[in-house]
Amino acid sequence: MSDSENDNPPCKVVSKVTFYKPSSASNGAKSKKSGAKKAMKKDLKTKEFEYEFEASDENYYAFLKVILDKHGVTGYRVGKGSVYAMKMQVPPANKGDACDVEDLAEYRECVTSKITDKMFSKAVTVYVDINDVKTALKKVSSDEDGLTPQERELARYRGLLADKYKNDRDGTLTYTDPTTGENVPLTIAMQKEWARAMYDAKATVDDPPNTAPFDAVNRRVRIKQSAPASSSGSSNASGTGLDVAAQAFGAISSVMATFGSIINPKANQPRPVTPTPSSHAQNDLQLHDNHPNSPMQNTPTKLRRFLAYAEKVYGAQDVSDHRYALEAEGYGPDILQDIPNEDLKKLGINSGNVIRLKRAAPAWWSIEKLQPKKRAFDDAFGGDDAGGDDAGGDDRGAQKRRKLSIQFEKRWFDPKVTNPGPGNDGLLGSARMNGSGFTEGRLRDDVDFQWYYFSDEVQAVVPIPPGFVPILDDGDSGIDDEGQFPNEQ
């Protein structure tokens, strides 16, 4: 059984939090009296989400945090000795019979007696008064953040780096290498290392430290070269591609097993159908589970864009609501496959979305790795802000921008072949063409072809991940003809 399968399936939860705001209909005479309290009126906010209830302290604290996160209430510490009161209306009880839950013991009693091993057709409704939250919880201030003087100083240095190197367009940090003159993305790990070097007086905000991550030679070894592929054997992704992939990844047997099925698509690739996550989930995991070898590292904007992708393509509803919780733990699409399911559930992500995120991560990460420079995702993938600020009076950024060149292959398959295999893969023909990137889109149900691209990562022609279609060099976005169309916003 997988981690996602347990005795308590996710319950639908409706959280109702009462806020207060000044009343516009205050009595004028009373409001003018000195010392009179300003009239306030209730403002009830309602949010819906799914949650797996367990009679444990971790589950209790996580539930309290999820409610606050869903309603945008920040700045309060939830944990042992710092909880707030709520009412839990568990079906079929009426509101008047809701349980008063003021501490861990009452939460355990409510979950054990009313929720565990039960199925509900209606949602569990939770009532919270924001005044109870403010009264019960500690406001987290800079003086109570639990940081040592050294940690505060390191945080200050990271702030200086952010002020100097932050890209106003997308929030990422990029510095110019003093040796090569190239723009280099500053990962979170690099920011911490630079700040530490500044603390030790071994670097300044203008001069990076002389350590391995900042060494141009070391970095160049790790950066994947994104040159156009022109091998005559690239379209025949069989034994030759396997040998190349083996040389590229050495003797790491687990990685080789991951790529075994994509390097020989004739033997393993089923006849193309509508590229939905359900029909391609297994191929996605086999194709793209190579992030440990990725030369890229996670950045804050990658998480935001990945969550948006998972919502649109894989149906992981409202996962963007957990962005800040994921950031706080340092989680990103590059390591999502390695994070235990239970750790993700503790952040309030339901079991279904945990599975969807893990399926989406390798597919999205593979596409992201095709981009050679910072923010190339927006430029190559037709993002709304592609060209944004650079397109204004200064076009120097556009002149310096490296144009992507990707070799695509369109393969037509015989719809009569329903069980493709060696010697009978149903392939009718193919055509090669070059393009500059990808855009979000999908294939219609009635098409008989599938898009592939040449991957520098495995030196083979592999399927384009679900949710994307190519942008071709002839100016055709590839989304308005021949069965392709963009995803609806």
PDB file of N, CA and C in Angstrom, residues 442-475:
ATOM      1  N   ARG A 442      -2.786  21.434 -25.847  1.00  0.00           N
ATOM      2  CA  ARG A 442      -3.038  19.998 -25.829  1.00  0.00           C
ATOM      3  C   ARG A 442      -3.590  19.559 -27.174  1.00  0.00           C
ATOM      4  N   LEU A 443      -3.633  18.256 -27.384  1.00  0.00           N
ATOM      5  CA  LEU A 443      -4.119  17.685 -28.631  1.00  0.00           C
ATOM      6  C   LEU A 443      -5.592  17.308 -28.512  1.00  0.00           C
ATOM      7  N   ARG A 444      -6.288  17.405 -29.643  1.00  0.00           N
ATOM      8  CA  ARG A 444      -7.673  16.965 -29.656  1.00  0.00           C
ATOM      9  C   ARG A 444      -7.749  15.443 -29.567  1.00  0.00           C
ATOM     10  N   ASP A 445      -8.942  14.952 -29.264  1.00  0.00           N
ATOM     11  CA  ASP A 445      -9.110  13.508 -29.108  1.00  0.00           C
ATOM     12  C   ASP A 445      -8.927  12.745 -30.412  1.00  0.00           C
ATOM     13  N   ASP A 446      -9.221  13.402 -31.554  1.00  0.00           N
ATOM     14  CA  ASP A 446      -9.285  12.663 -32.812  1.00  0.00           C
ATOM     15  C   ASP A 446      -7.990  12.705 -33.619  1.00  0.00           C
ATOM     16  N   VAL A 447      -6.901  13.242 -33.086  1.00  0.00           N
ATOM     17  CA  VAL A 447      -5.673  13.316 -33.871  1.00  0.00           C
ATOM     18  C   VAL A 447      -4.957  11.969 -33.849  1.00  0.00           C
ATOM     19  N   ASP A 448      -4.126  11.741 -34.891  1.00  0.00           N
ATOM     20  CA  ASP A 448      -3.402  10.476 -34.996  1.00  0.00           C
ATOM     21  C   ASP A 448      -1.898  10.689 -34.971  1.00  0.00           C
ATOM     22  N   PHE A 449      -1.454  11.761 -34.318  1.00  0.00           N
ATOM     23  CA  PHE A 449      -0.024  12.031 -34.253  1.00  0.00           C
ATOM     24  C   PHE A 449       0.368  12.418 -32.836  1.00  0.00           C
ATOM     25  N   GLN A 450       1.676  12.463 -32.608  1.00  0.00           N
ATOM     26  CA  GLN A 450       2.229  12.839 -31.310  1.00  0.00           C
ATOM     27  C   GLN A 450       3.490  13.651 -31.543  1.00  0.00           C
ATOM     28  N   TRP A 451       3.715  14.681 -30.710  1.00  0.00           N
ATOM     29  CA  TRP A 451       4.920  15.504 -30.819  1.00  0.00           C
ATOM     30  C   TRP A 451       6.041  14.926 -29.957  1.00  0.00           C
ATOM     31  N   TYR A 452       7.251  14.964 -30.512  1.00  0.00           N
ATOM     32  CA  TYR A 452       8.466  14.547 -29.805  1.00  0.00           C
ATOM     33  C   TYR A 452       9.502  15.674 -29.933  1.00  0.00           C
ATOM     34  N   TYR A 453      10.527  15.627 -29.121  1.00  0.00           N
ATOM     35  CA  TYR A 453      11.635  16.571 -29.266  1.00  0.00           C
ATOM     36  C   TYR A 453      12.942  15.861 -28.917  1.00  0.00           C
ATOM     37  N   PHE A 454      14.048  16.401 -29.459  1.00  0.00           N
ATOM     38  CA  PHE A 454      15.357  15.822 -29.158  1.00  0.00           C
ATOM     39  C   PHE A 454      15.852  16.388 -27.838  1.00  0.00           C
ATOM     40  N   SER A 455      16.078  15.505 -26.866  1.00  0.00           N
ATOM     41  CA  SER A 455      16.513  15.903 -25.538  1.00  0.00           C
ATOM     42  C   SER A 455      18.023  15.792 -25.426  1.00  0.00           C
ATOM     43  N   ASP A 456      18.683  16.918 -25.154  1.00  0.00           N
ATOM     44  CA  ASP A 456      20.121  16.883 -24.905  1.00  0.00           C
ATOM     45  C   ASP A 456      20.440  16.077 -23.653  1.00  0.00           C
ATOM     46  N   GLU A 457      19.462  16.012 -22.747  1.00  0.00           N
ATOM     47  CA  GLU A 457      19.702  15.342 -21.472  1.00  0.00           C
ATOM     48  C   GLU A 457      19.982  13.860 -21.666  1.00  0.00           C
ATOM     49  N   VAL A 458      19.223  13.216 -22.569  1.00  0.00           N
ATOM     50  CA  VAL A 458      19.397  11.780 -22.783  1.00  0.00           C
ATOM     51  C   VAL A 458      19.888  11.457 -24.180  1.00  0.00           C
ATOM     52  N   GLN A 459      20.095  12.520 -25.011  1.00  0.00           N
ATOM     53  CA  GLN A 459      20.564  12.319 -26.382  1.00  0.00           C
ATOM     54  C   GLN A 459      19.636  11.370 -27.137  1.00  0.00           C
ATOM     55  N   ALA A 460      18.352  11.637 -27.057  1.00  0.00           N
ATOM     56  CA  ALA A 460      17.369  10.803 -27.736  1.00  0.00           C
ATOM     57  C   ALA A 460      16.115  11.619 -27.985  1.00  0.00           C
ATOM     58  N   VAL A 461      15.286  11.141 -28.904  1.00  0.00           N
ATOM     59  CA  VAL A 461      14.002  11.772 -29.187  1.00  0.00           C
ATOM     60  C   VAL A 461      12.979  11.213 -28.210  1.00  0.00           C
ATOM     61  N   VAL A 462      12.342  12.096 -27.461  1.00  0.00           N
ATOM     62  CA  VAL A 462      11.409  11.677 -26.423  1.00  0.00           C
ATOM     63  C   VAL A 462      10.114  12.468 -26.559  1.00  0.00           C
ATOM     64  N   PRO A 463       9.003  11.978 -25.992  1.00  0.00           N
ATOM     65  CA  PRO A 463       7.723  12.688 -26.116  1.00  0.00           C
ATOM     66  C   PRO A 463       7.733  14.010 -25.363  1.00  0.00           C
ATOM     67  N   ILE A 464       7.046  15.003 -25.921  1.00  0.00           N
ATOM     68  CA  ILE A 464       6.845  16.267 -25.213  1.00  0.00           C
ATOM     69  C   ILE A 464       5.914  16.003 -24.032  1.00  0.00           C
ATOM     70  N   PRO A 465       6.223  16.520 -22.854  1.00  0.00           N
ATOM     71  CA  PRO A 465       5.375  16.274 -21.684  1.00  0.00           C
ATOM     72  C   PRO A 465       3.955  16.779 -21.903  1.00  0.00           C
ATOM     73  N   PRO A 466       2.988  16.213 -21.199  1.00  0.00           N
ATOM     74  CA  PRO A 466       1.593  16.629 -21.366  1.00  0.00           C
ATOM     75  C   PRO A 466       1.399  18.083 -20.979  1.00  0.00           C
ATOM     76  N   GLY A 467       0.505  18.742 -21.688  1.00  0.00           N
ATOM     77  CA  GLY A 467       0.203  20.136 -21.395  1.00  0.00           C
ATOM     78  C   GLY A 467       1.003  21.121 -22.201  1.00  0.00           C
ATOM     79  N   PHE A 468       1.914  20.654 -23.096  1.00  0.00           N
ATOM     80  CA  PHE A 468       2.731  21.545 -23.909  1.00  0.00           C
ATOM     81  C   PHE A 468       2.719  21.103 -25.365  1.00  0.00           C
ATOM     82  N   VAL A 469       2.851  22.085 -26.266  1.00  0.00           N
ATOM     83  CA  VAL A 469       3.017  21.833 -27.696  1.00  0.00           C
ATOM     84  C   VAL A 469       4.138  22.740 -28.184  1.00  0.00           C
ATOM     85  N   PRO A 470       4.755  22.427 -29.336  1.00  0.00           N
ATOM     86  CA  PRO A 470       5.931  23.192 -29.770  1.00  0.00           C
ATOM     87  C   PRO A 470       5.586  24.530 -30.401  1.00  0.00           C
ATOM     88  N   ILE A 471       6.558  25.442 -30.347  1.00  0.00           N
ATOM     89  CA  ILE A 471       6.529  26.683 -31.118  1.00  0.00           C
ATOM     90  C   ILE A 471       7.550  26.510 -32.234  1.00  0.00           C
ATOM     91  N   LEU A 472       7.088  26.543 -33.475  1.00  0.00           N
ATOM     92  CA  LEU A 472       7.942  26.229 -34.612  1.00  0.00           C
ATOM     93  C   LEU A 472       8.582  27.482 -35.190  1.00  0.00           C
ATOM     94  N   ASP A 473       9.713  27.299 -35.885  1.00  0.00           N
ATOM     95  CA  ASP A 473      10.475  28.428 -36.410  1.00  0.00           C
ATOM     96  C   ASP A 473       9.778  29.160 -37.543  1.00  0.00           C
ATOM     97  N   ASP A 474       8.795  28.533 -38.189  1.00  0.00           N
ATOM     98  CA  ASP A 474       8.130  29.198 -39.307  1.00  0.00           C
ATOM     99  C   ASP A 474       7.103  30.224 -38.846  1.00  0.00           C
ATOM    100  N   GLY A 475       7.102  30.479 -37.535  1.00  0.00           N
ATOM    101  CA  GLY A 475       6.181  31.465 -36.996  1.00  0.00           C
ATOM    102  C   GLY A 475       4.887  30.858 -36.502  1.00  0.00           C
TER     103      GLY A 475
END
